[in-house]
Amino acid sequence: MTIKNYAIHGLSEWHGDIKAGGLSVRVSFTGGTASPSGALPAYFMTKDPIVQFIIENSKEFKDGFIRIEMQHAVAGEHPRMAVPNQKQTKAETKAEPAQPKPAETKAETPAEAAMPQGESETRVVTVADKADAIEWLKENYADKGYTATKLRTQTAFEEACKECNVQFQFTA
């Protein structure tokens, strides 16, 4: 994971929407100063790879208005980090597909979760955090009327998980 510090030289503060293609992010560059002894640029620091992508593909970055002031790699991975799919070789595609072991739990995509399953089975869904779990419940069980406000407490969240036969694994 990389933490990047972006800067806007000549300004002490700047707030705005940065766009790259159809994506947009609101950022606030702050902390800039100016004095007779020198000036420090306004800065914005993020470790979110999606925000970094939007900034680095924006018109402001390409024109030099926003620059990378500093970056450094840290251990670990961000939950929103893109992971490339494993490509199969020709030998693997001809071979019989590997069957999951009974002890393995398989993370479900929303499409898999929407498929009918036995009521007694508890589904295991891997998400980044509780907020993503709440969003998953709202999307896949819209008929139950779940909202972030209704699922705010731990007790209400756990009751909804029991009602829907879902168990969440958190990656972060």
XYZ file of N, CA and C in Angstrom:
516
model
N 0.856 -1.153 0.000
C 0.000 0.000 0.000
C 0.908 1.224 0.000
N 0.509 2.241 -0.740
C 1.301 3.463 -0.854
C 0.505 4.637 -0.307
N 1.148 5.413 0.534
C 0.553 6.659 1.025
C 1.156 7.782 0.199
N 0.285 8.630 -0.377
C 0.759 9.715 -1.220
C 0.305 11.050 -0.659
N 1.219 12.015 -0.713
C 0.955 13.380 -0.262
C 0.964 14.269 -1.501
N -0.193 14.834 -1.851
C -0.331 15.712 -3.005
C -0.260 17.158 -2.523
N 0.268 18.041 -3.365
C 0.426 19.437 -2.968
C -0.013 20.369 -4.088
N -0.479 21.552 -3.675
C -0.781 22.641 -4.602
C 0.083 23.816 -4.166
N 1.099 24.110 -4.941
C 2.030 25.183 -4.605
C 1.379 26.536 -4.857
N 1.691 27.497 -3.985
C 1.191 28.853 -4.134
C -0.143 29.096 -3.453
N -0.768 28.072 -2.888
C -2.031 28.231 -2.182
C -1.900 27.698 -0.768
N -2.640 28.316 0.151
C -2.639 27.826 1.526
C -3.809 26.879 1.762
N -4.826 26.948 0.882
C -5.991 26.092 1.029
C -6.724 26.019 -0.305
N -7.276 24.811 -0.613
C -8.082 24.657 -1.817
C -9.028 23.491 -1.611
N -10.316 23.692 -1.896
C -11.337 22.654 -1.768
C -12.028 22.530 -3.115
N -12.219 21.327 -3.586
C -12.883 21.183 -4.871
C -13.135 19.743 -5.252
N -13.855 19.600 -6.349
C -14.126 18.288 -6.932
C -13.108 18.035 -8.029
N -12.522 16.850 -7.989
C -11.565 16.454 -9.015
C -12.219 15.333 -9.803
N -12.158 15.439 -11.136
C -12.824 14.468 -11.986
C -11.819 13.785 -12.906
N -12.053 12.510 -13.120
C -11.270 11.734 -14.081
C -12.249 10.811 -14.771
N -12.549 11.103 -16.025
C -13.562 10.332 -16.737
C -14.907 10.548 -16.085
N -15.590 9.484 -15.734
C -16.883 9.583 -15.071
C -16.784 9.565 -13.560
N -15.578 9.476 -13.013
C -15.384 9.418 -11.575
C -15.106 10.808 -11.027
N -15.521 11.040 -9.799
C -15.309 12.333 -9.168
C -15.039 12.120 -7.689
N -14.201 12.961 -7.116
C -13.913 12.905 -5.690
C -13.747 14.333 -5.178
N -14.286 14.598 -3.987
C -14.135 15.904 -3.355
C -12.928 15.834 -2.426
N -12.008 16.773 -2.591
C -10.797 16.801 -1.776
C -10.610 18.180 -1.171
N -9.917 18.223 -0.046
C -9.599 19.471 0.627
C -8.104 19.529 0.867
N -7.444 20.424 0.178
C -6.025 20.669 0.385
C -5.926 21.760 1.442
N -5.228 21.487 2.537
C -5.105 22.455 3.626
C -3.673 22.456 4.131
N -3.408 23.322 5.090
C -2.121 23.330 5.771
C -1.049 24.164 5.115
N -1.368 24.857 4.048
C -0.370 25.700 3.405
C -0.146 26.977 4.204
N 1.065 27.501 4.151
C 1.387 28.754 4.851
C 2.277 29.616 3.972
N 2.250 30.895 4.263
C 3.131 31.833 3.566
C 3.655 32.825 4.603
N 4.962 33.032 4.592
C 5.581 33.980 5.515
C 6.799 34.581 4.817
N 7.388 35.619 5.406
C 8.571 36.210 4.777
C 9.737 35.226 4.628
N 9.760 34.187 5.462
C 10.867 33.231 5.388
C 10.612 32.114 4.384
N 9.392 32.005 3.859
C 9.116 30.965 2.874
C 7.659 30.574 2.861
N 7.341 29.612 2.029
C 5.955 29.159 1.895
C 5.902 27.638 1.854
N 4.813 27.102 2.400
C 4.537 25.673 2.326
C 3.262 25.493 1.513
N 3.218 24.523 0.623
C 2.028 24.340 -0.214
C 0.871 23.717 0.578
N -0.330 23.914 0.093
C -1.491 23.203 0.635
C -1.329 21.739 0.258
N -1.707 20.828 1.163
C -1.480 19.414 0.881
C -2.707 18.575 1.197
N -2.750 17.393 0.585
C -3.783 16.400 0.795
C -3.102 15.048 0.780
N -3.326 14.244 1.837
C -2.672 12.951 1.950
C -3.732 11.848 1.924
N -3.466 10.778 1.165
C -4.395 9.655 1.105
C -3.656 8.350 0.844
N -4.255 7.264 1.356
C -3.749 5.927 1.045
C -4.774 5.146 0.235
N -5.898 5.774 -0.080
C -6.971 5.138 -0.844
C -6.564 5.049 -2.314
N -6.428 3.840 -2.867
C -5.968 3.706 -4.256
C -6.956 4.280 -5.276
N -8.229 4.291 -4.962
C -9.207 4.846 -5.899
C -9.083 6.359 -5.960
N -8.931 7.007 -4.813
C -8.748 8.465 -4.783
C -7.441 8.828 -5.490
N -6.397 8.057 -5.256
C -5.118 8.308 -5.932
C -5.279 8.198 -7.443
N -6.012 7.196 -7.901
C -6.227 7.015 -9.334
C -6.959 8.221 -9.930
N -8.013 8.670 -9.262
C -8.788 9.805 -9.768
C -7.926 11.055 -9.826
N -7.170 11.316 -8.760
C -6.319 12.512 -8.744
C -5.283 12.452 -9.860
N -4.615 11.329 -10.002
C -3.519 11.209 -10.971
C -3.989 11.136 -12.421
N -5.271 10.946 -12.650
C -5.807 10.951 -14.006
C -6.685 12.170 -14.273
N -6.621 13.145 -13.371
C -7.429 14.348 -13.522
C -6.698 15.396 -14.361
N -7.462 16.345 -14.862
C -6.910 17.458 -15.640
C -5.972 18.295 -14.760
N -6.348 18.504 -13.510
C -5.540 19.313 -12.596
C -4.149 18.713 -12.385
N -4.088 17.394 -12.271
C -2.804 16.727 -12.064
C -1.970 16.769 -13.342
N -2.616 16.503 -14.477
C -1.900 16.484 -15.753
C -1.384 17.870 -16.142
N -2.108 18.923 -15.716
C -1.674 20.291 -15.995
C -0.603 20.784 -15.026
N -0.338 20.040 -13.949
C 0.678 20.426 -12.989
C 0.150 21.277 -11.834
N -1.158 21.509 -11.784
C -1.739 22.271 -10.674
C -1.595 21.479 -9.377
N -1.822 20.169 -9.457
C -1.630 19.264 -8.323
C -0.407 18.417 -8.625
N 0.452 18.269 -7.635
C 1.680 17.473 -7.802
C 1.823 16.488 -6.654
N 2.555 15.416 -6.915
C 2.903 14.493 -5.829
C 4.099 15.097 -5.114
N 3.906 15.406 -3.856
C 4.969 15.996 -3.055
C 5.828 14.900 -2.421
N 5.158 13.847 -1.958
C 5.876 12.794 -1.267
C 5.039 11.520 -1.327
N 5.700 10.374 -1.361
C 5.002 9.087 -1.305
C 5.901 8.065 -0.646
N 5.264 7.135 0.068
C 6.049 6.048 0.636
C 5.165 4.813 0.798
N 5.802 3.670 0.672
C 5.106 2.392 0.770
C 5.082 1.958 2.231
N 3.960 1.400 2.641
C 3.820 0.864 3.995
C 3.323 -0.577 3.870
N 3.547 -1.350 4.896
C 3.124 -2.748 4.888
C 1.608 -2.840 4.914
N 1.086 -3.883 4.318
C -0.353 -4.119 4.330
C -0.994 -3.746 3.011
N -2.294 -4.040 2.930
C -3.043 -3.722 1.725
C -4.305 -2.980 2.104
N -4.679 -2.043 1.279
C -5.911 -1.290 1.487
C -7.085 -2.164 1.055
N -8.227 -2.114 1.772
C -9.354 -2.972 1.392
C -9.903 -2.682 0.002
N -9.665 -1.485 -0.541
C -10.178 -1.153 -1.864
C -9.140 -1.379 -2.959
N -8.039 -2.040 -2.625
C -6.974 -2.302 -3.592
C -7.451 -3.315 -4.624
N -7.200 -3.024 -5.879
C -7.571 -3.941 -6.951
C -6.624 -5.135 -6.938
N -7.177 -6.305 -7.125
C -6.383 -7.524 -7.163
C -6.596 -8.161 -8.528
N -5.513 -8.391 -9.286
C -5.686 -8.990 -10.620
C -6.163 -10.424 -10.516
N -6.968 -10.837 -11.499
C -7.435 -12.216 -11.570
C -6.280 -13.111 -11.971
N -6.290 -14.320 -11.450
C -5.265 -15.281 -11.822
C -5.620 -15.832 -13.191
N -4.686 -15.780 -14.125
C -4.929 -16.325 -15.460
C -4.538 -17.793 -15.463
N -5.406 -18.609 -16.073
C -5.139 -20.028 -16.134
C -4.313 -20.348 -17.372
N -3.429 -21.315 -17.204
C -2.667 -21.783 -18.356
C -3.522 -22.788 -19.116
N -3.124 -23.134 -20.323
C -3.884 -24.092 -21.134
C -3.977 -25.447 -20.440
N -2.937 -25.849 -19.734
C -2.951 -27.133 -19.047
C -3.987 -27.123 -17.923
N -4.125 -26.006 -17.235
C -5.083 -25.924 -16.142
C -6.513 -25.924 -16.664
N -6.760 -25.295 -17.803
C -8.118 -25.235 -18.326
C -8.591 -26.602 -18.797
N -7.678 -27.468 -19.268
C -8.051 -28.800 -19.699
C -8.252 -29.732 -18.516
N -7.539 -29.465 -17.434
C -7.636 -30.311 -16.252
C -9.005 -30.117 -15.598
N -9.377 -31.073 -14.785
C -10.655 -30.990 -14.079
C -10.575 -29.838 -13.077
N -11.614 -28.999 -12.990
C -11.571 -27.879 -12.065
C -11.485 -28.370 -10.624
N -10.729 -27.644 -9.827
C -10.533 -28.011 -8.433
C -11.828 -27.826 -7.665
N -12.163 -28.813 -6.844
C -13.358 -28.728 -6.014
C -12.966 -28.153 -4.660
N -13.771 -27.234 -4.110
C -13.425 -26.686 -2.798
C -13.543 -27.766 -1.728
N -12.656 -27.698 -0.759
C -12.679 -28.648 0.337
C -13.872 -28.321 1.229
N -14.445 -29.322 1.882
C -15.611 -29.064 2.730
C -15.322 -28.067 3.854
N -14.100 -28.021 4.362
C -13.783 -27.127 5.466
C -13.609 -25.679 5.008
N -13.418 -25.466 3.704
C -13.212 -24.108 3.208
C -14.529 -23.351 3.164
N -14.463 -22.064 3.530
C -15.623 -21.200 3.353
C -15.352 -20.341 2.145
N -16.355 -20.198 1.326
C -16.203 -19.463 0.077
C -16.862 -18.105 0.220
N -16.150 -17.051 -0.113
C -16.728 -15.715 -0.091
C -17.680 -15.590 -1.263
N -18.843 -14.990 -1.011
C -19.849 -14.883 -2.052
C -19.872 -13.490 -2.651
N -20.130 -13.457 -3.919
C -20.409 -12.182 -4.563
C -21.890 -11.919 -4.395
N -22.346 -10.682 -4.565
C -23.779 -10.421 -4.447
C -24.620 -11.286 -5.388
N -24.108 -11.607 -6.581
C -24.858 -12.431 -7.522
C -25.036 -13.847 -6.970
N -23.980 -14.382 -6.357
C -24.077 -15.716 -5.783
C -25.011 -15.706 -4.579
N -24.978 -14.629 -3.810
C -25.805 -14.544 -2.616
C -27.279 -14.466 -2.970
N -27.608 -13.941 -4.133
C -28.995 -13.795 -4.543
C -29.600 -15.128 -4.977
N -28.758 -16.126 -5.239
C -29.269 -17.427 -5.658
C -29.975 -18.090 -4.484
N -31.052 -18.828 -4.756
C -31.778 -19.474 -3.662
C -30.908 -20.520 -2.988
N -30.997 -20.533 -1.679
C -30.266 -21.515 -0.897
C -31.195 -22.040 0.178
N -30.812 -23.128 0.789
C -31.614 -23.678 1.875
C -31.637 -22.710 3.048
N -32.767 -22.656 3.704
C -32.928 -21.713 4.813
C -32.013 -22.058 5.981
N -31.629 -23.329 6.121
C -30.817 -23.728 7.259
C -29.340 -23.387 7.064
N -28.922 -23.125 5.840
C -27.524 -22.821 5.583
C -27.211 -21.375 5.922
N -26.088 -21.160 6.585
C -25.630 -19.805 6.861
C -24.625 -19.437 5.797
N -24.866 -18.340 5.122
C -23.955 -17.868 4.086
C -22.831 -17.072 4.722
N -21.613 -17.267 4.233
C -20.456 -16.517 4.686
C -20.095 -15.530 3.580
N -20.105 -14.250 3.923
C -19.833 -13.197 2.956
C -18.638 -12.395 3.456
N -17.632 -12.219 2.616
C -16.442 -11.457 2.985
C -16.593 -10.018 2.515
N -16.458 -9.084 3.466
C -16.549 -7.654 3.178
C -15.415 -6.949 3.904
N -15.170 -5.681 3.543
C -14.069 -4.934 4.136
C -14.365 -4.543 5.579
N -15.574 -4.070 5.864
C -15.894 -3.599 7.206
C -17.397 -3.661 7.422
N -17.839 -3.188 8.606
C -19.251 -3.253 8.958
C -20.089 -2.395 8.018
N -19.565 -1.262 7.585
C -20.301 -0.393 6.663
C -20.598 -1.128 5.356
N -19.631 -1.880 4.843
C -19.852 -2.663 3.627
C -20.864 -3.793 3.875
N -20.827 -4.366 5.087
C -21.785 -5.409 5.427
C -23.207 -4.848 5.444
N -23.376 -3.661 6.002
C -24.694 -3.017 6.032
C -25.169 -2.737 4.609
N -24.267 -2.237 3.758
C -24.628 -1.989 2.354
C -25.039 -3.286 1.669
N -24.330 -4.373 1.970
C -24.650 -5.661 1.376
C -26.051 -6.093 1.800
N -26.375 -5.942 3.081
C -27.707 -6.299 3.569
C -28.777 -5.440 2.901
N -28.511 -4.145 2.765
C -29.483 -3.237 2.140
C -29.734 -3.623 0.688
N -28.689 -3.993 -0.046
C -28.829 -4.341 -1.463
C -29.511 -5.701 -1.671
N -29.126 -6.689 -0.864
C -29.600 -8.043 -1.089
C -30.897 -8.369 -0.355
N -31.281 -7.559 0.604
C -32.524 -7.755 1.338
C -33.298 -6.446 1.391
N -33.500 -5.852 0.226
C -34.220 -4.580 0.132
C -35.655 -4.733 0.611
N -36.233 -5.924 0.437
C -37.615 -6.151 0.841
C -37.804 -6.081 2.359
N -36.728 -6.208 3.135
C -36.819 -6.145 4.592
C -36.696 -4.718 5.112
N -36.350 -3.768 4.231
C -36.313 -2.358 4.619
C -35.147 -1.979 5.510
N -34.012 -2.647 5.365
C -32.850 -2.299 6.172
C -32.299 -0.938 5.753
N -31.902 -0.141 6.738
C -31.233 1.135 6.493
C -30.026 1.203 7.412
N -29.111 2.098 7.109
C -27.926 2.263 7.955
C -28.335 2.682 9.363
N -29.380 3.480 9.469
C -29.844 3.931 10.780
C -30.414 2.770 11.589
N -31.195 1.893 10.929
C -31.785 0.753 11.631
C -30.727 -0.245 12.080
N -29.627 -0.351 11.339
C -28.582 -1.333 11.647
C -27.386 -0.710 12.368
N -27.585 0.456 12.948
C -26.480 1.189 13.578
C -25.930 0.459 14.798
N -26.807 -0.076 15.655
C -26.330 -0.745 16.858
C -25.874 -2.161 16.540
N -24.970 -2.669 17.355
C -24.446 -4.024 17.154
C -25.556 -5.053 17.307
N -26.467 -4.818 18.254
C -27.559 -5.762 18.479
C -28.456 -5.856 17.250
N -28.843 -4.709 16.680
C -29.704 -4.705 15.498
C -29.000 -5.352 14.305
N -27.706 -5.093 14.165
C -26.920 -5.682 13.080
C -26.889 -7.203 13.216
N -26.632 -7.712 14.432
C -26.565 -9.154 14.661
C -27.926 -9.814 14.437
N -29.008 -9.144 14.834
C -30.346 -9.692 14.605
C -30.643 -9.792 13.108
N -30.236 -8.784 12.345
C -30.450 -8.819 10.895
C -29.653 -9.958 10.266
N -28.435 -10.178 10.732
C -27.618 -11.275 10.210
C -28.277 -12.623 10.493
N -28.823 -12.797 11.712
C -29.515 -14.046 12.054
C -30.767 -14.227 11.201
N -31.521 -13.132 11.036
C -32.759 -13.190 10.263
C -32.495 -13.600 8.809
N -31.369 -13.161 8.265
C -31.035 -13.429 6.855
C -30.111 -14.636 6.689
N -29.739 -15.294 7.794
C -28.806 -16.433 7.758
C -27.496 -16.056 7.071
N -26.915 -14.947 7.504
C -25.674 -14.450 6.905
C -24.642 -14.263 8.011
N -23.413 -14.644 7.714
C -22.287 -14.379 8.598
C -21.255 -13.611 7.794
N -20.770 -12.493 8.342
C -19.809 -11.669 7.636
C -18.406 -11.919 8.155
N -17.455 -11.992 7.204
C -16.033 -12.028 7.539
C -15.474 -10.685 7.103
N -14.755 -10.013 8.018
C -14.204 -8.709 7.722
C -12.730 -8.841 7.363
N -12.337 -8.219 6.228
C -10.956 -8.317 5.780
C -10.072 -7.262 6.419
N -10.657 -6.157 6.862
C -9.840 -5.076 7.441
C -9.963 -5.060 8.934
